[in-house]
Amino acid sequence: MCGFCGEARFDGRPAGTAATEAMNDALAARGPDDSGILARGRVTLGHRRLSIIDLSARGEQPMVDPDLGLSIAFNGCVYNYRELRAELEGLGYGFFSHADTEVILKAYHAWGTDCVRRFNGMFAFAIHERESGRLVLARDRFGIKPLYLAESDGALLFASSLPALVRSGRVDKSIDRVALQFYMTFHAVVPAPWTILKGVRKLPPATVRVIEPDGTSRDEVYWRISYTRSAEDEARPAEEWRDLLLEEFRQAVLRRMVADVPVGVLLSGGLDSSLIVGLLAEFGQSGLETFSIGFEAANGEKGDEFRYSDLIAQHYGTRHHKIFVPEREMLEALPGAIRAMSEPMVSYDNVAFYLLSKEVARHVKVVLSGQGADEVFGGYHWYPPLAGSNDPVAEYARRFFDRDHTRLGRELTPEWQIDRDEARAFVAESFGQPGADDPVDKALRLDSTVMLVDDPVKRVDNMTMAFGLEARVPFLDYELAEFAARIPSRHKLAQGGKGVLKEAARKVIPSAVIDREKGYFPVPSLKYIEGNRLDLVRDALSSQAARERGLFRQDYLERLYANPRDAITPLRGSELWQVGLLELWLQEQGI
């Protein structure tokens, strides 16, 4: 159930269907199984369906419950929908389908906006109340499912992707200068509510927005993760945390097996995805489909981790699919991968997930992925230096930011510069909020609720949905995350990071994939921009559209062209790819 859109008018005029039809067409890849549009006076809803739960016509959307006077368009999955359905039936509600969509409708009628507090899952939805005319928008706790918004001519447009909103033809497509600074500084992370386009915003995670017929609205933030701990938690031995964690994660994986279609696993060969496979084997699942991808080496860097994914696949006897992508095929796929991005995302592994998803979608409709483990359990290299830091904001910026504000001023043209260091101020505000006193906890909270949302999670959603594939992320089960927040950071930083998770994993999977050096989805040829990749990026940045935009100083670009190998960010990214990807994305969107 993977893409929706709509329009709500606030000027007394009925909402036409033209914009909704255009947006719905743009979302076709997210839901190839069915589509529908509902027009109700001043509100229209559109939906593209990927049939995962209740494959019958009774699960089609937009879904209308005429008795309750409610209509819904929904993207995602509520994993505990069966338990909620039983509870609602006990309250006297009847059901005409077996879909989790209908459970959301009944839950909203029973409990109002508080219903979201009861959902364990990934979701974004729009509910329209027939009698009051009220529109309610909501997004899950970790923002796994997207929701973009645009105000236009007395109306609100909304959609599951930014390109769908652009397709409406009614969006201000000028560049947002604050978002540009975030993109260039915060490693391409542009946090909600901003997007790179001035006319498009996104609903923040863990938020319900209630919009009245006159356009006034109020937001309810229904969840904030807390890193405060009891004395008992502080004193609990590592072995006890290990055992409790393994049981919590078992439950998180089990919840995500809810489907009326087969479920596979994206198996990188790292700890996180390997543990998922190991637990599924423990549950007795046989014939599990697993998938890995690799690329050509470049500049002495290996482009695959098949050694480790093979080890796990052989150990558990999975039906393993290895996809090796020559450089020529990777370059041919780049335009499609860039076009699939709801926002420009600089990580090299976008194209890896894009090509992997293309293959996976031929075999299954649902896959489990290991995203979130590093942000929840402390797996990144910038966490240890924060331990005991007297200036955690400065330390975090030094380790994570691609450049500081002064240097950015030498790279952007004067027109696009702003005086305030927005990215640094954003981190300082986040670190200053109550509920996380330890510097490592401050970074974990920021990374899991902001960075993760607008980089790894968005990347996986965008690339899988480009082929009608639903990705589920058990490490972002909110109950698991709340449990993990209680674990003192010293247990997470142990063993070079994710220590407590590694110890839990030792009870399930071979140690060879636990004690290996940490790997990333490697695409070396996009880190070292040369040859035809250099031509591609230079052509984009030299185009008439790029010259008219004038984002970057020419002397900065010339330095990058002359020596792209040495222009590598602290997080091992290519500066030339970062600026080139932004321009390539804008051009793919027709901007």
Tab-separated table of C-alpha atoms in Angstrom, residues 238-486:
chain	number	residue	atom	x	y	z
A	238	ALA	CA	26.044	-6.236	29.945
A	239	GLU	CA	24.991	-9.887	29.779
A	240	GLU	CA	21.485	-9.044	30.920
A	241	TRP	CA	21.175	-6.231	28.370
A	242	ARG	CA	22.342	-8.708	25.709
A	243	ASP	CA	19.625	-11.234	26.517
A	244	LEU	CA	16.876	-8.631	26.829
A	245	LEU	CA	17.928	-7.065	23.534
A	246	LEU	CA	17.842	-10.352	21.662
A	247	GLU	CA	14.287	-11.006	22.827
A	248	GLU	CA	13.179	-7.479	21.889
A	249	PHE	CA	14.675	-7.833	18.426
A	250	ARG	CA	13.067	-11.234	17.909
A	251	GLN	CA	9.690	-9.581	18.440
A	252	ALA	CA	10.553	-6.720	16.079
A	253	VAL	CA	11.430	-9.161	13.282
A	254	LEU	CA	8.360	-11.318	13.897
A	255	ARG	CA	6.056	-8.304	13.642
A	256	ARG	CA	7.410	-7.525	10.190
A	257	MET	CA	6.522	-10.931	8.793
A	258	VAL	CA	2.843	-9.920	8.668
A	259	ALA	CA	1.925	-10.219	4.979
A	260	ASP	CA	-0.193	-12.216	2.571
A	261	VAL	CA	2.798	-12.499	0.192
A	262	PRO	CA	6.355	-13.915	0.602
A	263	VAL	CA	8.976	-11.808	2.425
A	264	GLY	CA	12.696	-11.693	1.519
A	265	VAL	CA	15.824	-10.070	3.010
A	266	LEU	CA	18.357	-7.577	1.611
A	267	LEU	CA	21.529	-9.364	2.721
A	268	SER	CA	24.613	-7.132	2.633
A	269	GLY	CA	26.715	-9.594	4.608
A	270	GLY	CA	27.024	-7.234	7.546
A	271	LEU	CA	25.957	-7.858	11.120
A	272	ASP	CA	22.535	-6.249	10.854
A	273	SER	CA	21.040	-8.024	7.838
A	274	SER	CA	22.769	-11.289	8.782
A	275	LEU	CA	21.101	-11.232	12.200
A	276	ILE	CA	17.705	-10.817	10.536
A	277	VAL	CA	18.362	-13.883	8.369
A	278	GLY	CA	19.571	-15.841	11.396
A	279	LEU	CA	16.449	-15.077	13.386
A	280	LEU	CA	14.155	-15.988	10.497
A	281	ALA	CA	15.944	-19.321	10.292
A	282	GLU	CA	15.475	-19.680	14.046
A	283	PHE	CA	11.743	-19.123	13.521
A	284	GLY	CA	11.734	-22.063	11.120
A	285	GLN	CA	11.417	-20.145	7.853
A	286	SER	CA	12.724	-22.226	4.943
A	287	GLY	CA	13.369	-21.257	1.344
A	288	LEU	CA	14.081	-17.660	2.352
A	289	GLU	CA	14.957	-15.419	-0.607
A	290	THR	CA	18.059	-13.249	0.062
A	291	PHE	CA	19.654	-10.666	-2.202
A	292	SER	CA	23.095	-9.019	-2.472
A	293	ILE	CA	24.703	-6.628	-4.970
A	294	GLY	CA	28.275	-5.772	-5.967
A	295	PHE	CA	30.092	-3.364	-8.298
A	296	GLU	CA	33.447	-3.129	-10.037
A	297	ALA	CA	36.434	-2.119	-7.918
A	298	ALA	CA	37.932	1.355	-8.390
A	299	ASN	CA	41.139	2.979	-7.146
A	300	GLY	CA	42.000	-0.153	-5.198
A	301	GLU	CA	38.649	-0.250	-3.332
A	302	LYS	CA	36.651	-3.456	-3.557
A	303	GLY	CA	33.113	-3.053	-4.854
A	304	ASP	CA	31.330	-5.970	-3.211
A	305	GLU	CA	30.973	-7.866	0.057
A	306	PHE	CA	29.902	-11.186	-1.455
A	307	ARG	CA	32.362	-13.068	0.755
A	308	TYR	CA	30.217	-12.363	3.808
A	309	SER	CA	26.778	-12.550	2.221
A	310	ASP	CA	27.777	-15.917	0.710
A	311	LEU	CA	28.806	-17.136	4.147
A	312	ILE	CA	25.396	-16.349	5.646
A	313	ALA	CA	23.456	-17.630	2.635
A	314	GLN	CA	25.316	-20.947	2.721
A	315	HIS	CA	25.101	-21.232	6.508
A	316	TYR	CA	21.301	-20.913	6.470
A	317	GLY	CA	20.611	-22.449	3.054
A	318	THR	CA	18.781	-19.424	1.663
A	319	ARG	CA	17.797	-18.992	-1.963
A	320	HIS	CA	20.476	-16.415	-2.549
A	321	HIS	CA	20.634	-14.001	-5.486
A	322	LYS	CA	23.907	-12.206	-6.229
A	323	ILE	CA	23.768	-9.277	-8.615
A	324	PHE	CA	27.078	-8.025	-10.012
A	325	VAL	CA	26.821	-4.723	-11.872
A	326	PRO	CA	29.530	-3.679	-14.380
A	327	GLU	CA	30.341	0.027	-14.478
A	328	ARG	CA	28.587	0.485	-17.820
A	329	GLU	CA	25.289	-0.820	-16.392
A	330	MET	CA	25.690	1.296	-13.280
A	331	LEU	CA	26.067	4.435	-15.392
A	332	GLU	CA	23.065	3.480	-17.514
A	333	ALA	CA	20.995	3.123	-14.332
A	334	LEU	CA	22.035	6.457	-12.813
A	335	PRO	CA	19.326	8.605	-14.467
A	336	GLY	CA	16.611	6.230	-13.246
A	337	ALA	CA	18.041	6.161	-9.720
A	338	ILE	CA	18.262	9.949	-9.617
A	339	ARG	CA	14.738	10.278	-11.000
A	340	ALA	CA	13.482	7.966	-8.225
A	341	MET	CA	14.816	10.273	-5.491
A	342	SER	CA	12.150	12.351	-3.785
A	343	GLU	CA	14.983	14.675	-2.788
A	344	PRO	CA	18.642	14.776	-3.852
A	345	MET	CA	20.525	12.152	-1.818
A	346	VAL	CA	24.284	12.043	-2.186
A	347	SER	CA	25.066	8.550	-0.844
A	348	TYR	CA	26.618	6.313	-3.472
A	349	ASP	CA	24.501	3.360	-2.500
A	350	ASN	CA	21.355	4.933	-3.933
A	351	VAL	CA	22.178	3.330	-7.256
A	352	ALA	CA	22.989	0.063	-5.450
A	353	PHE	CA	19.576	-0.027	-3.781
A	354	TYR	CA	17.935	0.992	-7.056
A	355	LEU	CA	19.477	-1.855	-9.040
A	356	LEU	CA	19.063	-4.310	-6.183
A	357	SER	CA	15.384	-3.406	-5.863
A	358	LYS	CA	14.868	-3.914	-9.587
A	359	GLU	CA	16.057	-7.508	-9.238
A	360	VAL	CA	14.357	-8.206	-5.899
A	361	ALA	CA	10.967	-7.040	-7.198
A	362	ARG	CA	11.053	-9.884	-9.714
A	363	HIS	CA	10.931	-12.373	-6.834
A	364	VAL	CA	9.127	-10.853	-3.825
A	365	LYS	CA	6.974	-7.864	-2.911
A	366	VAL	CA	8.305	-7.364	0.637
A	367	VAL	CA	11.889	-7.355	1.966
A	368	LEU	CA	13.433	-6.816	5.366
A	369	SER	CA	16.422	-4.476	5.580
A	370	GLY	CA	18.994	-3.711	8.294
A	371	GLN	CA	18.730	0.090	8.219
A	372	GLY	CA	18.718	1.810	11.598
A	373	ALA	CA	21.018	-0.456	13.603
A	374	ASP	CA	23.955	1.978	13.503
A	375	GLU	CA	21.846	4.934	14.608
A	376	VAL	CA	20.029	3.026	17.355
A	377	PHE	CA	22.954	0.974	18.698
A	378	GLY	CA	25.916	3.307	18.142
A	379	GLY	CA	27.709	1.837	15.149
A	380	TYR	CA	29.215	4.919	13.524
A	381	HIS	CA	32.772	6.150	13.992
A	382	TRP	CA	31.767	9.607	15.192
A	383	TYR	CA	30.172	8.331	18.406
A	384	PRO	CA	33.301	7.318	20.423
A	385	PRO	CA	34.910	10.798	20.185
A	386	LEU	CA	31.724	12.267	21.695
A	387	ALA	CA	32.020	10.225	24.887
A	388	GLY	CA	32.691	12.696	27.685
A	389	SER	CA	33.038	15.634	25.252
A	390	ASN	CA	32.864	19.124	26.777
A	391	ASP	CA	31.621	20.567	23.478
A	392	PRO	CA	29.550	17.848	21.787
A	393	VAL	CA	28.072	20.212	19.173
A	394	ALA	CA	31.527	21.164	17.914
A	395	GLU	CA	32.742	17.565	18.055
A	396	TYR	CA	29.724	16.274	16.145
A	397	ALA	CA	30.062	18.982	13.494
A	398	ARG	CA	33.762	18.251	13.086
A	399	ARG	CA	33.093	14.549	12.523
A	400	PHE	CA	29.839	14.639	10.529
A	401	PHE	CA	29.578	17.929	8.624
A	402	ASP	CA	30.917	18.035	5.067
A	403	ARG	CA	32.203	21.602	5.510
A	404	ASP	CA	31.917	24.478	7.961
A	405	HIS	CA	29.974	27.691	7.378
A	406	THR	CA	33.039	29.749	6.502
A	407	ARG	CA	34.178	27.342	3.841
A	408	LEU	CA	30.655	27.073	2.417
A	409	GLY	CA	30.805	30.839	1.895
A	410	ARG	CA	33.749	30.315	-0.442
A	411	GLU	CA	31.901	27.689	-2.481
A	412	LEU	CA	28.400	29.134	-2.952
A	413	THR	CA	27.867	32.281	-4.981
A	414	PRO	CA	26.863	35.361	-2.902
A	415	GLU	CA	23.228	35.124	-4.025
A	416	TRP	CA	22.825	31.746	-2.320
A	417	GLN	CA	24.626	32.450	0.932
A	418	ILE	CA	22.892	33.178	4.241
A	419	ASP	CA	24.428	34.695	7.359
A	420	ARG	CA	23.165	32.197	9.931
A	421	ASP	CA	24.823	28.801	10.196
A	422	GLU	CA	21.535	26.898	10.053
A	423	ALA	CA	22.964	23.388	10.235
A	424	ARG	CA	25.132	24.135	13.288
A	425	ALA	CA	22.204	25.910	14.988
A	426	PHE	CA	19.934	22.934	14.262
A	427	VAL	CA	22.356	20.498	15.895
A	428	ALA	CA	22.823	22.813	18.901
A	429	GLU	CA	19.059	23.097	19.386
A	430	SER	CA	18.643	19.321	19.165
A	431	PHE	CA	21.490	18.639	21.593
A	432	GLY	CA	20.033	21.175	24.033
A	433	GLN	CA	16.644	19.472	24.314
A	434	PRO	CA	15.909	17.564	27.536
A	435	GLY	CA	15.828	13.789	27.635
A	436	ALA	CA	19.455	13.067	26.675
A	437	ASP	CA	22.241	14.219	28.985
A	438	ASP	CA	25.105	12.073	27.713
A	439	PRO	CA	26.813	13.504	24.565
A	440	VAL	CA	26.632	10.133	22.805
A	441	ASP	CA	22.915	9.906	23.577
A	442	LYS	CA	22.417	13.389	22.134
A	443	ALA	CA	23.985	12.275	18.866
A	444	LEU	CA	22.076	8.983	18.807
A	445	ARG	CA	18.799	10.835	19.291
A	446	LEU	CA	19.576	13.322	16.515
A	447	ASP	CA	20.785	10.651	14.122
A	448	SER	CA	17.892	8.237	14.703
A	449	THR	CA	15.122	10.839	14.512
A	450	VAL	CA	16.549	13.236	11.881
A	451	MET	CA	19.593	12.007	9.955
A	452	LEU	CA	18.251	8.485	9.584
A	453	VAL	CA	14.858	9.759	8.418
A	454	ASP	CA	16.238	11.977	5.666
A	455	ASP	CA	19.083	9.821	4.463
A	456	PRO	CA	19.175	6.008	4.924
A	457	VAL	CA	15.441	5.454	5.452
A	458	LYS	CA	14.401	7.796	2.655
A	459	ARG	CA	16.986	6.191	0.380
A	460	VAL	CA	15.600	2.698	0.933
A	461	ASP	CA	11.965	3.811	0.599
A	462	ASN	CA	12.610	5.721	-2.633
A	463	MET	CA	14.673	3.055	-4.349
A	464	THR	CA	12.489	0.090	-3.390
A	465	MET	CA	9.274	1.923	-4.218
A	466	ALA	CA	10.656	2.701	-7.682
A	467	PHE	CA	9.873	-0.957	-8.420
A	468	GLY	CA	6.789	-1.536	-6.268
A	469	LEU	CA	8.799	-3.216	-3.522
A	470	GLU	CA	8.012	-2.682	0.157
A	471	ALA	CA	11.005	-2.535	2.527
A	472	ARG	CA	10.526	-3.117	6.255
A	473	VAL	CA	13.099	-2.115	8.860
A	474	PRO	CA	12.898	-4.104	12.133
A	475	PHE	CA	15.674	-2.080	13.799
A	476	LEU	CA	13.249	0.861	13.694
A	477	ASP	CA	10.555	-0.854	15.687
A	478	TYR	CA	9.715	1.930	18.115
A	479	GLU	CA	9.464	-0.418	21.092
A	480	LEU	CA	12.938	-1.750	20.287
A	481	ALA	CA	14.258	1.818	19.947
A	482	GLU	CA	12.766	2.828	23.294
A	483	PHE	CA	14.379	-0.216	24.858
A	484	ALA	CA	17.739	0.571	23.232
A	485	ALA	CA	17.604	4.161	24.527
A	486	ARG	CA	17.653	2.756	28.074
